[in-house]
Short mmCIF file of C-alpha atoms in Angstrom, two decimals:
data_model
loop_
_atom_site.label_atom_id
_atom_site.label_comp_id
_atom_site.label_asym_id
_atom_site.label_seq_id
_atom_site.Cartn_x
_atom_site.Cartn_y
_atom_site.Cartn_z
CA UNK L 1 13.83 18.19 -2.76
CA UNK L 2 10.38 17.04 -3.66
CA UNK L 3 10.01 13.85 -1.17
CA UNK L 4 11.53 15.74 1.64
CA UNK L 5 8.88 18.73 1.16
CA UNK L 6 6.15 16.21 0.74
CA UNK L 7 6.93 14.44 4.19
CA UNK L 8 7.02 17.78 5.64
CA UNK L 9 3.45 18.54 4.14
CA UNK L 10 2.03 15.79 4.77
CA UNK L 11 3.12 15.67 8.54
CA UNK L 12 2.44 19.29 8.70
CA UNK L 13 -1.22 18.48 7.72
CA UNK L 14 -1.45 15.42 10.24
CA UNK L 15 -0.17 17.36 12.85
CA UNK L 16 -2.65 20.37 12.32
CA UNK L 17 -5.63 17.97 12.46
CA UNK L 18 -4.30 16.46 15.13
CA UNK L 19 -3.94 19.23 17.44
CA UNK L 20 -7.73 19.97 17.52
CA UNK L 21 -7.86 16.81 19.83
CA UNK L 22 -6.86 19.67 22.45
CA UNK L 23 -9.83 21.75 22.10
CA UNK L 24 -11.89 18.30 21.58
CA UNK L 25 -10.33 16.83 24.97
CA UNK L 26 -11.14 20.06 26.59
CA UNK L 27 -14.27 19.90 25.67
CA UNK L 28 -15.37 16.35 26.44
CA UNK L 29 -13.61 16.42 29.91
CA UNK L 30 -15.67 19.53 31.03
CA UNK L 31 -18.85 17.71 29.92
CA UNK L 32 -17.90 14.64 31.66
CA UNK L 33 -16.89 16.33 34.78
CA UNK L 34 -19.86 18.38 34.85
CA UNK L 35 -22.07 15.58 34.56
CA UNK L 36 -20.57 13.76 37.05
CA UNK L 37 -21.34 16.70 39.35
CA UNK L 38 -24.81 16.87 38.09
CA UNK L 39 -25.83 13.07 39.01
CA UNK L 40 -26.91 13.54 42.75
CA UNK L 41 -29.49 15.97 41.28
CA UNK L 42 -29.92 14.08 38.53
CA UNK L 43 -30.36 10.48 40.49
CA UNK L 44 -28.60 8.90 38.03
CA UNK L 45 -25.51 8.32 36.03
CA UNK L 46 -25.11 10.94 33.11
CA UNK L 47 -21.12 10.23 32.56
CA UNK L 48 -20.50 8.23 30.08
CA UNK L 49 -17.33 5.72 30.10
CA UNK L 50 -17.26 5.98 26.47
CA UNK L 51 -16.58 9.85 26.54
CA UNK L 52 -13.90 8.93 29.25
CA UNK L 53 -12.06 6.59 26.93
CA UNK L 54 -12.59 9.20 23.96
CA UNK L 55 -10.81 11.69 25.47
CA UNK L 56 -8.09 9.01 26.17
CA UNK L 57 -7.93 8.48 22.79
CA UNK L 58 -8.02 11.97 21.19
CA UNK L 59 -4.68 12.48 24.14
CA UNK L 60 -3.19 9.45 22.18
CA UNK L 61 -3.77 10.80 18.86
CA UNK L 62 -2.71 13.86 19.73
CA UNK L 63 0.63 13.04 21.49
CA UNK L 64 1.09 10.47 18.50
CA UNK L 65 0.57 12.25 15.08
CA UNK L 66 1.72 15.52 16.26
CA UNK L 67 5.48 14.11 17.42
CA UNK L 68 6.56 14.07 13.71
CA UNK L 69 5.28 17.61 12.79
CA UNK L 70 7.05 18.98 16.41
CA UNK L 71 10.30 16.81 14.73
CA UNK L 72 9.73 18.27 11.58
CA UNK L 73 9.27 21.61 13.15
CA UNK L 74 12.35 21.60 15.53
CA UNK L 75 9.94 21.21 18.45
CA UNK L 76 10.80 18.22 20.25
CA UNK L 77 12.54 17.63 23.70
CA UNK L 78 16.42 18.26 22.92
CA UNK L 79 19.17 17.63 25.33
CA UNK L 80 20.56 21.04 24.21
CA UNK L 81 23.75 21.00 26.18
CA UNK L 82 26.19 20.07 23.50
CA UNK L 83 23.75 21.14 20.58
CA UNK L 84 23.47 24.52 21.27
CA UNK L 85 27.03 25.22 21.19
CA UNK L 86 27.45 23.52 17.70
CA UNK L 87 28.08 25.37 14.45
CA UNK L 88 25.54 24.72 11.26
CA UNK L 89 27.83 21.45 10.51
CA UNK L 90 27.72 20.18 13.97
CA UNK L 91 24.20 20.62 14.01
CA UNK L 92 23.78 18.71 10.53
CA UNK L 93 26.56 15.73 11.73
CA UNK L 94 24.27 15.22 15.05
CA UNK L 95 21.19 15.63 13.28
CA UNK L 96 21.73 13.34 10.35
CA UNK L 97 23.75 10.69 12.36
CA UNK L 98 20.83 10.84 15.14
CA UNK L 99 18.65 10.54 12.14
CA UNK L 100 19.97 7.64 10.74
CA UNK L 101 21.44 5.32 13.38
CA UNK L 102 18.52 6.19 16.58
CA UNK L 103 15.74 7.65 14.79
CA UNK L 104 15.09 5.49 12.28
CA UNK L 105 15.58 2.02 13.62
CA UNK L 106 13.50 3.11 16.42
CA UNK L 107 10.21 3.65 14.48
CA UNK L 108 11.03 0.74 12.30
CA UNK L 109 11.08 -1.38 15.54
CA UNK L 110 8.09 -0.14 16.82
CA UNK L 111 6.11 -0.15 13.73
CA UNK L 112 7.26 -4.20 13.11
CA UNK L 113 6.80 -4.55 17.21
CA UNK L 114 2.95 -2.52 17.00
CA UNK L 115 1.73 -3.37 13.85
CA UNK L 116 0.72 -7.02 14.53
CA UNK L 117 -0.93 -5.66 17.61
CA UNK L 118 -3.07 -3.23 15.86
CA UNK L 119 -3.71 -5.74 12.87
CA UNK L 120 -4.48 -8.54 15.29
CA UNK L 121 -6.69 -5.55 17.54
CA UNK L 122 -8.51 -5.18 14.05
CA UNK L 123 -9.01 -8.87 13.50
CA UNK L 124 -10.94 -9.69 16.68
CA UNK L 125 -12.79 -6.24 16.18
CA UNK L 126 -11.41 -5.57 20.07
CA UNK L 127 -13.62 -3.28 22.51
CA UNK L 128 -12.71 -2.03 25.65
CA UNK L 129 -13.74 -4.38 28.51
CA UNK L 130 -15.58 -1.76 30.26
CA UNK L 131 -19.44 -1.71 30.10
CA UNK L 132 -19.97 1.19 27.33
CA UNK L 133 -16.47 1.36 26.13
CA UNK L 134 -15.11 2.01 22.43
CA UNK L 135 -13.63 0.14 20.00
CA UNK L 136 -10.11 -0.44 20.83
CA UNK L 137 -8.91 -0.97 17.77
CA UNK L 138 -9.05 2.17 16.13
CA UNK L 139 -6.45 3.64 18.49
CA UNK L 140 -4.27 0.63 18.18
CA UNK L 141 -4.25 1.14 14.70
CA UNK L 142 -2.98 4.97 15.19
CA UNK L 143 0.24 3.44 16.74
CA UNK L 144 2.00 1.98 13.73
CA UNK L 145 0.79 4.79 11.62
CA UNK L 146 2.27 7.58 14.04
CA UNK L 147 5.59 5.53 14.07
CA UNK L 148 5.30 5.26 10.19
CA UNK L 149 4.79 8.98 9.83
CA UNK L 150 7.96 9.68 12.40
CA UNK L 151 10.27 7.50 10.20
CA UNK L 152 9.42 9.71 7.04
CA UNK L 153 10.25 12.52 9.05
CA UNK L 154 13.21 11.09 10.47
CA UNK L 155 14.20 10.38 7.24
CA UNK L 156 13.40 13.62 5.57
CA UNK L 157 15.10 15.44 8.37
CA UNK L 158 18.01 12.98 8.28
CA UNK L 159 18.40 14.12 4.19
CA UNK L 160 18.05 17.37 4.93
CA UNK L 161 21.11 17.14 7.11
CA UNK L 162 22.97 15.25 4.51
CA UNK L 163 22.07 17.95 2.21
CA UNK L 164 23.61 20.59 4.87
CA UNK L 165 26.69 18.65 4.93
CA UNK L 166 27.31 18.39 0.99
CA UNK L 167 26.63 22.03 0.86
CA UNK L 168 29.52 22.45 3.04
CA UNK L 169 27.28 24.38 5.68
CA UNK L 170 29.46 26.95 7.87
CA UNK L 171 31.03 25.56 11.10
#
């Protein structure tokens, strides 16, 4: 179906990008620690409390917009008692009924619940409160948009299982 392989695309793309906030985090943590350990020598600060919050952020993004590609890729924290032991049409019941009745209204309650936040974040133009912070409201803006992108694959994952179940999958 066209709409489910789009979601998975696009959330496969998202995902990708996203998990270069590793490498980035890595990166930006070493310089920050090593500059911390360089200021006695130095005499004078060389950390920066802007790097500190970036790498706060690039965790954020990467914990956020990577969730629905590890959904869409089977990834995710299961409770795998019961699951494991299921047949194909088990599997596609739990998955489509999870889908639709937890999934779903989840991330549309926490996209209606976070995107005020971020809009309002965007509105004031809100920095951190810390002498050399960022911009806060980028990151508040990835919030909605992370919850947005885990409905679609909720709900592509959710039709998939439907699809499972009119095939008549195997037990």
């Amino acid at each position: 179906m066209k709409l489910i392989d789009g979601i998975d695309r696009i959330n496969t793309l998202v995902g990708r990008a996203a998990a270069w906030a590793v490498l980035l985090m890595a990166l930006i943590g070493a310089g920050n620690a090593i500059a911390s350990y360089l200021e006695p020598l130095a005499g004078r600060r060389l950390a920066s409390v802007a790097l500190d919050e970036l790498q706060w952020y690039l965790f954020s993004v990467l914990f956020l917009l990577a969730a629905p590609w590890a959904l869409r890729e089977n990834a995710h924290v299961r409770v795998d008692v019961m699951y494991g032991r299921l047949g194909v049409r088990g599997k596609a019941w739990t998955d489509a009924l999870g889908g639709a009745l937890l999934l779903l209204p989840f991330c549309v309650y926490a996209v209606v619940v976070s995107y005020p936040a971020a809009a309002e974040s965007l509105r004031i133009r809100e920095i951190s409160p810390d002498p050399g912070g960022l911009p806060r409201w980028p990151i508040k803006a990835v919030l909605p948009l992370a919850f947005t992108l885990l409905a679609l694959q909720g709900l592509a994952n959710t039709l998939r299982a439907a699809g499972e179940l009119r095939r008549g999958g195997a037990s």
